[in-house]
Coordinates of C-alpha atoms and ligand atoms in Angstrom, one line a residue:
Chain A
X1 CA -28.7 15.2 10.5
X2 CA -31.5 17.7 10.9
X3 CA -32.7 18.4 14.2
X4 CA -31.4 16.0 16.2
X5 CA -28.2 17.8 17.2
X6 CA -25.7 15.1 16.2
X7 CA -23.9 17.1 13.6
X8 CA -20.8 18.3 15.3
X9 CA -18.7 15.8 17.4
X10 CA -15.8 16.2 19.6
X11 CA -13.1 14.1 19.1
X12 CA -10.0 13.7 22.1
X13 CA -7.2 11.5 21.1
X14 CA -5.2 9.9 23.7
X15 CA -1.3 9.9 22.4
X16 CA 1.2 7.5 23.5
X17 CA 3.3 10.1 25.5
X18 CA -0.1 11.0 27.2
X19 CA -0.8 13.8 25.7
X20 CA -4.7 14.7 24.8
X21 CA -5.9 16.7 21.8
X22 CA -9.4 17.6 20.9
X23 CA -10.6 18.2 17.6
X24 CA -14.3 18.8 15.9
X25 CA -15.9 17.8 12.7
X26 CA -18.7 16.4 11.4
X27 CA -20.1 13.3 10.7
X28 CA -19.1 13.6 7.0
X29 CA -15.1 13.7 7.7
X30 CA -13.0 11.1 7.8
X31 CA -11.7 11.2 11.5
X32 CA -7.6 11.2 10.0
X33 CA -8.4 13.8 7.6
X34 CA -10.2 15.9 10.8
X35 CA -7.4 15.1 12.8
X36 CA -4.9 16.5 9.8
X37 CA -6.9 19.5 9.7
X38 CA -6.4 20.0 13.1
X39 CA -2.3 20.4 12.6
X40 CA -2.2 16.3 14.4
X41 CA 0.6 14.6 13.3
X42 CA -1.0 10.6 13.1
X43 CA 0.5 8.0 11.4
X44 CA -1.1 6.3 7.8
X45 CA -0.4 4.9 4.9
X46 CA -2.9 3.4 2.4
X47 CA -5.3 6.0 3.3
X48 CA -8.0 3.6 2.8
X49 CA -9.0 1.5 5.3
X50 CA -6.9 -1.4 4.8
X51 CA -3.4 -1.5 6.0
X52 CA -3.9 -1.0 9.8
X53 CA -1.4 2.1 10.0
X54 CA -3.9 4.3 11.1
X55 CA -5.5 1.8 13.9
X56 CA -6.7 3.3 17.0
X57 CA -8.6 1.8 20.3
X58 CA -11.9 3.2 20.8
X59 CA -12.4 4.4 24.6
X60 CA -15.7 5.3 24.0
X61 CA -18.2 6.2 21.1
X62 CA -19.0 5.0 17.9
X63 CA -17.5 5.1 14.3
X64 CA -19.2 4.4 11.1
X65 CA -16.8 2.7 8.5
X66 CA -18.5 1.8 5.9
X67 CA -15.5 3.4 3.3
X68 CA -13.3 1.3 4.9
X69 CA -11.7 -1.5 2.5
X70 CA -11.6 -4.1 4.4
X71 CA -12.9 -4.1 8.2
X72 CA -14.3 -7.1 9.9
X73 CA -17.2 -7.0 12.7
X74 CA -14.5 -8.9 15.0
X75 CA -12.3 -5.5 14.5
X76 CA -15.2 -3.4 16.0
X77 CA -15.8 -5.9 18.9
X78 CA -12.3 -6.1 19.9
X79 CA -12.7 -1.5 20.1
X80 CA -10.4 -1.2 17.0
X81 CA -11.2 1.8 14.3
X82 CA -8.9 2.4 10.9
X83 CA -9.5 6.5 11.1
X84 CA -8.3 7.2 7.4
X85 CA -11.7 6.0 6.5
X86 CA -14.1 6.2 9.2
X87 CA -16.6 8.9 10.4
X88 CA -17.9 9.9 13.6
X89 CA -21.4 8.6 14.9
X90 CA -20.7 10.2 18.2
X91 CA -18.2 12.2 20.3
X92 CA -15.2 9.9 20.7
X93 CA -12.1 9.1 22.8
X94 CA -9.4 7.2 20.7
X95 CA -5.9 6.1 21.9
X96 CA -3.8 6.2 19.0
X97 CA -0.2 4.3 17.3
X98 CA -2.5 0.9 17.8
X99 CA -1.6 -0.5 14.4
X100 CA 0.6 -3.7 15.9
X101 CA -2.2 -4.3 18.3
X102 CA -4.6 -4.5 16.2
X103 CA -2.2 -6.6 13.4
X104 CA -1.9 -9.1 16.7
X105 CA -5.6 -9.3 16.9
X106 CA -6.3 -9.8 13.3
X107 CA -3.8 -12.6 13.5
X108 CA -5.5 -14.3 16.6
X109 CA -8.5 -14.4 14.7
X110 CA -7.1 -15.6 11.9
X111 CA -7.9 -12.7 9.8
X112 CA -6.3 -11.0 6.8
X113 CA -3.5 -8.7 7.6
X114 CA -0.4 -7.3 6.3
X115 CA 2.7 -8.2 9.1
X116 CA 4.1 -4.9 8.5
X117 CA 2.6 -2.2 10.5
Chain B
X1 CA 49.9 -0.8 12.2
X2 CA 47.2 0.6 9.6
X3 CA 43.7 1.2 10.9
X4 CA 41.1 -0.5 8.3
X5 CA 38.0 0.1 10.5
X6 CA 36.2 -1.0 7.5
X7 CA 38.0 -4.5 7.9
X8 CA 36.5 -5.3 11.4
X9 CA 33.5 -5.7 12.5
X10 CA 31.4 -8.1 14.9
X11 CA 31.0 -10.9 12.3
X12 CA 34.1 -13.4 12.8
X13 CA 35.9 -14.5 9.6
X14 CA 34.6 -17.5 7.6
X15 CA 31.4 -17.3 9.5
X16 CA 28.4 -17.9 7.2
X17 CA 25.7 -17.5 9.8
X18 CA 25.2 -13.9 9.5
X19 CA 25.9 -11.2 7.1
X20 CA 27.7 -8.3 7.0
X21 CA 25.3 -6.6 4.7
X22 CA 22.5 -7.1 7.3
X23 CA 24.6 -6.0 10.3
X24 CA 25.6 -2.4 8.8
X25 CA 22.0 -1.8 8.3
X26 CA 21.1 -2.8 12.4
X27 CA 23.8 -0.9 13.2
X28 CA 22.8 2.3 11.5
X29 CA 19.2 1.6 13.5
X30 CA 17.0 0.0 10.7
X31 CA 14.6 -2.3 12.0
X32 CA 15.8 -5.2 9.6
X33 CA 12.6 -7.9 10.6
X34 CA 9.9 -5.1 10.3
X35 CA 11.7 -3.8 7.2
X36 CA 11.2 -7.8 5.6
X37 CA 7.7 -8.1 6.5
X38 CA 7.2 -4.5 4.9
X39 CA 8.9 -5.4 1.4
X40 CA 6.9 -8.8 1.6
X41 CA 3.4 -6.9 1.9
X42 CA 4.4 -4.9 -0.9
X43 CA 5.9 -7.4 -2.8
X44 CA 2.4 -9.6 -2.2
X45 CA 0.4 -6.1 -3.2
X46 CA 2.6 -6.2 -6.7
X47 CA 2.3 -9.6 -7.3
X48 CA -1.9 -8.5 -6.5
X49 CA -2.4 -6.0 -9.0
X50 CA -0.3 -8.0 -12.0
X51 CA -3.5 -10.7 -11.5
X52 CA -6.5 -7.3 -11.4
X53 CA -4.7 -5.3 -14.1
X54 CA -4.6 -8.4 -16.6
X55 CA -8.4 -9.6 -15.3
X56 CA -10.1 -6.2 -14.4
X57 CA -8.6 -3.7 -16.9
X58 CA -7.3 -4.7 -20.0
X59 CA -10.2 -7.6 -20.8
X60 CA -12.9 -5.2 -19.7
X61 CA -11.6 -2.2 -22.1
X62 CA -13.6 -3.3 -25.3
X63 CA -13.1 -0.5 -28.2
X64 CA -10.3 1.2 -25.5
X65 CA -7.8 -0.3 -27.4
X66 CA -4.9 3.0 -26.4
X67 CA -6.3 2.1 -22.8
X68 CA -5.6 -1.7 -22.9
X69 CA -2.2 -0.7 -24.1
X70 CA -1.3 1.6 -21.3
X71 CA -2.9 -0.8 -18.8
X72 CA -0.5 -3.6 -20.2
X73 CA 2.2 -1.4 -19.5
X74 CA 1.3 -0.5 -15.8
X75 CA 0.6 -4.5 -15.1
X76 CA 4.2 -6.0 -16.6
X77 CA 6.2 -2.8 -14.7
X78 CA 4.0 -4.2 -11.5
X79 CA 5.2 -7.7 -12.1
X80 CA 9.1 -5.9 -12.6
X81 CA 8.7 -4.6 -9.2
X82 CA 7.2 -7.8 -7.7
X83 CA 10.5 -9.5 -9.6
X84 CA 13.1 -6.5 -8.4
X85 CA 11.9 -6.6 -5.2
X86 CA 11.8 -10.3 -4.1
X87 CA 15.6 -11.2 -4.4
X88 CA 16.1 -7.8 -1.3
X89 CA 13.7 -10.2 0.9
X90 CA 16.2 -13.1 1.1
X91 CA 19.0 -11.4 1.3
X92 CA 18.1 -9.4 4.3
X93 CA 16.9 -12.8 5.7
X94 CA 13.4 -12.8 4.9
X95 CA 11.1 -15.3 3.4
X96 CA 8.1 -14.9 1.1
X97 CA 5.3 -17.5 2.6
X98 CA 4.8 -20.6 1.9
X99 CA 1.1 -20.7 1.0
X100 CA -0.2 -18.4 -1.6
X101 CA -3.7 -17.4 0.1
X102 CA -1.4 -16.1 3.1
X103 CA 0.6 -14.2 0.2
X104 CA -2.5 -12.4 -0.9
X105 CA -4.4 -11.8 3.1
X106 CA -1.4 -9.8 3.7
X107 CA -0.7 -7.4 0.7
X108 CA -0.4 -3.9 2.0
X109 CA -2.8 -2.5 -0.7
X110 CA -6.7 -3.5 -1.1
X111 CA -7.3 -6.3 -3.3
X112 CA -9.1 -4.7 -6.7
X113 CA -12.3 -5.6 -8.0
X114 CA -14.1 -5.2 -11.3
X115 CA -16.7 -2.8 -10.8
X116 CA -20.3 -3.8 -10.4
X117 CA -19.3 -7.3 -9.1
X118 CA -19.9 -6.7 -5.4
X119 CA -16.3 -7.4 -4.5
X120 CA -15.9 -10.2 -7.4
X121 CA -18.7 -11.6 -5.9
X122 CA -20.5 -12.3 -9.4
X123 CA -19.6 -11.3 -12.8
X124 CA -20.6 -7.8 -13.8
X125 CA -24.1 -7.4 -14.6
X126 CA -23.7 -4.2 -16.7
X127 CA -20.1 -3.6 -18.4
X128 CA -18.4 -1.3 -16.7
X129 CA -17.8 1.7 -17.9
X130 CA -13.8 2.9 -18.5
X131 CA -14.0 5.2 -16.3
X132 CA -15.5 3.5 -13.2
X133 CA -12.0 1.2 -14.4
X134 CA -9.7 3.7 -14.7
X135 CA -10.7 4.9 -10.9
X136 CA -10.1 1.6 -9.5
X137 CA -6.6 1.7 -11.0
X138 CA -5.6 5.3 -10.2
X139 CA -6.8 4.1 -6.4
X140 CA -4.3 1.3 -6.5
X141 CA -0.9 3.1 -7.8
X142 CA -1.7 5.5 -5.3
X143 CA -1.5 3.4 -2.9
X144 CA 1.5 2.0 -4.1
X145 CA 3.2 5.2 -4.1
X146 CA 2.4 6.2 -0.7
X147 CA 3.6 2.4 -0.1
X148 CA 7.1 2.8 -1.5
X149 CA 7.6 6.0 -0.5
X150 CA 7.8 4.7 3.1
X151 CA 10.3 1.8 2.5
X152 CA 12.2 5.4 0.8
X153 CA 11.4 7.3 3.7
X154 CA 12.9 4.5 6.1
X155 CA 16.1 3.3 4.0
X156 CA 17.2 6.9 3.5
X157 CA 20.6 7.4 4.4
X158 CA 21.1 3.8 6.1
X159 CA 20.4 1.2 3.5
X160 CA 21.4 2.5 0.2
X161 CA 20.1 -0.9 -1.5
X162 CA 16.8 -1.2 -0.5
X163 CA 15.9 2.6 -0.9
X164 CA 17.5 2.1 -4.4
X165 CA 14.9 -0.4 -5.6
X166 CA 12.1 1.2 -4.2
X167 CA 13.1 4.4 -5.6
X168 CA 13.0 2.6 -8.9
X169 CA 9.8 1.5 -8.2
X170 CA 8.1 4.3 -7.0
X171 CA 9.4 6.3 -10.1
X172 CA 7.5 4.1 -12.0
X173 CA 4.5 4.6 -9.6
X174 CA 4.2 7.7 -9.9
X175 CA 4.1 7.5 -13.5
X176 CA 1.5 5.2 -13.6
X177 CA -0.7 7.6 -11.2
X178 CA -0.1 10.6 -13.7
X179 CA -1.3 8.3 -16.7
X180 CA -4.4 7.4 -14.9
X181 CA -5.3 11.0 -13.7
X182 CA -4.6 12.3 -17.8
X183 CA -7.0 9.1 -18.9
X184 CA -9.7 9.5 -16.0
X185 CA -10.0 13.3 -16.0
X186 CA -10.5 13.2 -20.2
X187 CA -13.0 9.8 -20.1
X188 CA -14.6 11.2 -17.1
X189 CA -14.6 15.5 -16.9
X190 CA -13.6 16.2 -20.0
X191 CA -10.5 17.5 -18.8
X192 CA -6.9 17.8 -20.0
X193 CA -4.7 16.8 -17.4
X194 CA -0.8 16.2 -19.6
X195 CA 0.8 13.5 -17.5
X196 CA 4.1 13.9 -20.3
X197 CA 3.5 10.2 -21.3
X198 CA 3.7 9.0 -24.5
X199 CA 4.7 6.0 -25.1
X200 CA 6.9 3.0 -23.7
X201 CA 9.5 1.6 -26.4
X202 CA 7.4 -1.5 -26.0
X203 CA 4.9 -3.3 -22.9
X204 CA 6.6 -3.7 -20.1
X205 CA 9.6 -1.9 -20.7
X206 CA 10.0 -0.5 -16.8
X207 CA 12.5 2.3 -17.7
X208 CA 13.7 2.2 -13.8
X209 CA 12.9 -1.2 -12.3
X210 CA 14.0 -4.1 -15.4
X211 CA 17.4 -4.7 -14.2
X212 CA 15.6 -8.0 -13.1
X213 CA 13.3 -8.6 -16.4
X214 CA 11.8 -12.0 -16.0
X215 CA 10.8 -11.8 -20.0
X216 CA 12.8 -12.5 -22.9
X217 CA 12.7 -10.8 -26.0
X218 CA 11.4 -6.9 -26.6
X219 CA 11.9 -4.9 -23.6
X220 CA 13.8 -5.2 -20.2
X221 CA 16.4 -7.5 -21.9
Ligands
FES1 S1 -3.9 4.2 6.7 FE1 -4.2 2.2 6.1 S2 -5.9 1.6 7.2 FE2 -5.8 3.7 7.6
FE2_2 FE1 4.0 -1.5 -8.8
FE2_3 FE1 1.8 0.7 -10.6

């Protein structure tokens, strides 16, 4: 966006074995594919914002996931982002491996979700 | 006394309880209740993209009549693999579930729409073109090949079986993807993209997945 400085975004993922990894892109990358570029080794499948495999918590910032094939506004209040097709809105702290989490909150909620993740 | 150490095991004679065929593949550390609910995602996605191939592609081809054909052929080999696949689900102890709208909430592939229907929403208010149609269908055998090519990744070397069906299946996957690239990159760029297909002996012939044809007559029989 011209001129108002939110073009680059740092983005630290939080790995299960507490390890921390930074990477940077813009808000036109998908955050997996930024990750990838990065030499991150994430897990996903569908690559298209449907099957959970990519699911991680957000800690803090926002995502915009409008490519995403099928996300629900209960996803986003619950601090659950599918990274294979989401972009950054602002820098971001994700914890990562969150796809059976976020399967058990779909299923609370009585939302759609494949049982396989 | 002879060894037979493939005589023993931890399920007692006579007992029909368990199976033998399910404790080989715990034993060599496959997760055989995650493994179920993957097949029956995929197995739902299958079943999925017989119903959008049939609806979306194939009726909404008018004067595509070499499309229609090919379409025909990509939407019987996904019923095959829905049909190949379903019989692995109960005999590692699985179920498919009992109500069809859960069947179709949890395929592990995006439902499909027509293009220009708003998510099937309404009916399309300008036809759409073939090769808005042919992008919706080169989206979905992809993810069918990066779908099957995990149950591949996780059978490999420890459950012979199931890797062998999904290898059939993702053969035919990646087929598919390579006919939809050659259609889409000539309807759309003007590009020659050879996928090496010609022709199947006749639709829904599945070269790799009709040992369990559910047709009679013609192919896979
Ligand atoms: S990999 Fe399937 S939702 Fe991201
Ligand atoms: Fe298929
Ligand atoms: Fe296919």
């Amino acid at each position: 966006m011209a001129g108002d400085g939110t073009d680059t975004f740092h983005i630290t993922f939080e790995f299960p074995d507490g390890s921390e990894h930074t990477v940077t892109t813009d808000r036109d990358e998908y955050v997996l594919a930024a990750a990838r570029r990065a030499g991150l080794d994430l897990p996903s499948r569908c690559e298209v914002g449907w099957d959970l495999t990519c699911a991680v918590r957000v800690l803090d910032g926002e995502l915009d996931h409008t490519d995403a094939q099928r996300y629900f506004p209960a996803d986003q209040q619950a601090g659950f982002a599918l990274i294979c097709r989401a972009t950054p809105r602002a820098d971001l702290r994700l914890r990562t491996h969150q796809a059976i989490a976020m399967r058990d909150h779909r299923l609370a909620h009585r939302l759609p979700t494949p049982y396989g993740v | 006394m002879t060894e037979k150490p493939h005589a023993t095991g931890t399920v007692a004679p006579g007992d029909v309880t368990r199976r033998v065929g399910i404790e080989m593949l715990r034993q060599r550390g496959i997760d055989v209740e995650q493994l179920i609910q993957k097949l029956i995602d995929n197995a739902a996605a299958e079943f999925a993209s017989t119903y959008y191939y049939y609806s979306i592609l194939r009726m909404y081809l008018a004067g595509h009549e070499d499309y229609k054909e090919i379409c025909e052929d990509a939407r019987l080999e996904d019923r095959q693999h829905y049909e190949l696949i379903l019989p692995r689900i109960y005999e590692l102890g699985g179920s498919l579930p009992y109500s069809l709208h859960e069947f179709a909430d949890r395929a592990g592939c995006p439902h499909a729409y027509l293009p220009g229907t708003d998510n099937g929403s309404h009916p399309p208010e300008q036809p759409p073109s073939a090769a808005d149609i042919l992008t919706v269908l080169l989206e979905s055998e992809r993810c069918a090949i990066r779908s099957w090519q995990e149950i591949c990744d996780i059978c490999a070397g420890k459950d012979p079986r199931t890797y062998d069906l999904a290898a059939r299946i993702l053969n035919e996957e990646i087929e598919h993807e390579a006919w939809f690239i050659e259609l889409l990159a000539m309807e759309r760029d003007g590009q020659v993209q050879p996928s090496g297909h010609f022709r199947r002996g006749a639709p829904g012939e599945a070269p790799y997945s009709r040992n369990r044809a559910f047709h009679h007559g013609g192919a896979g029989n």
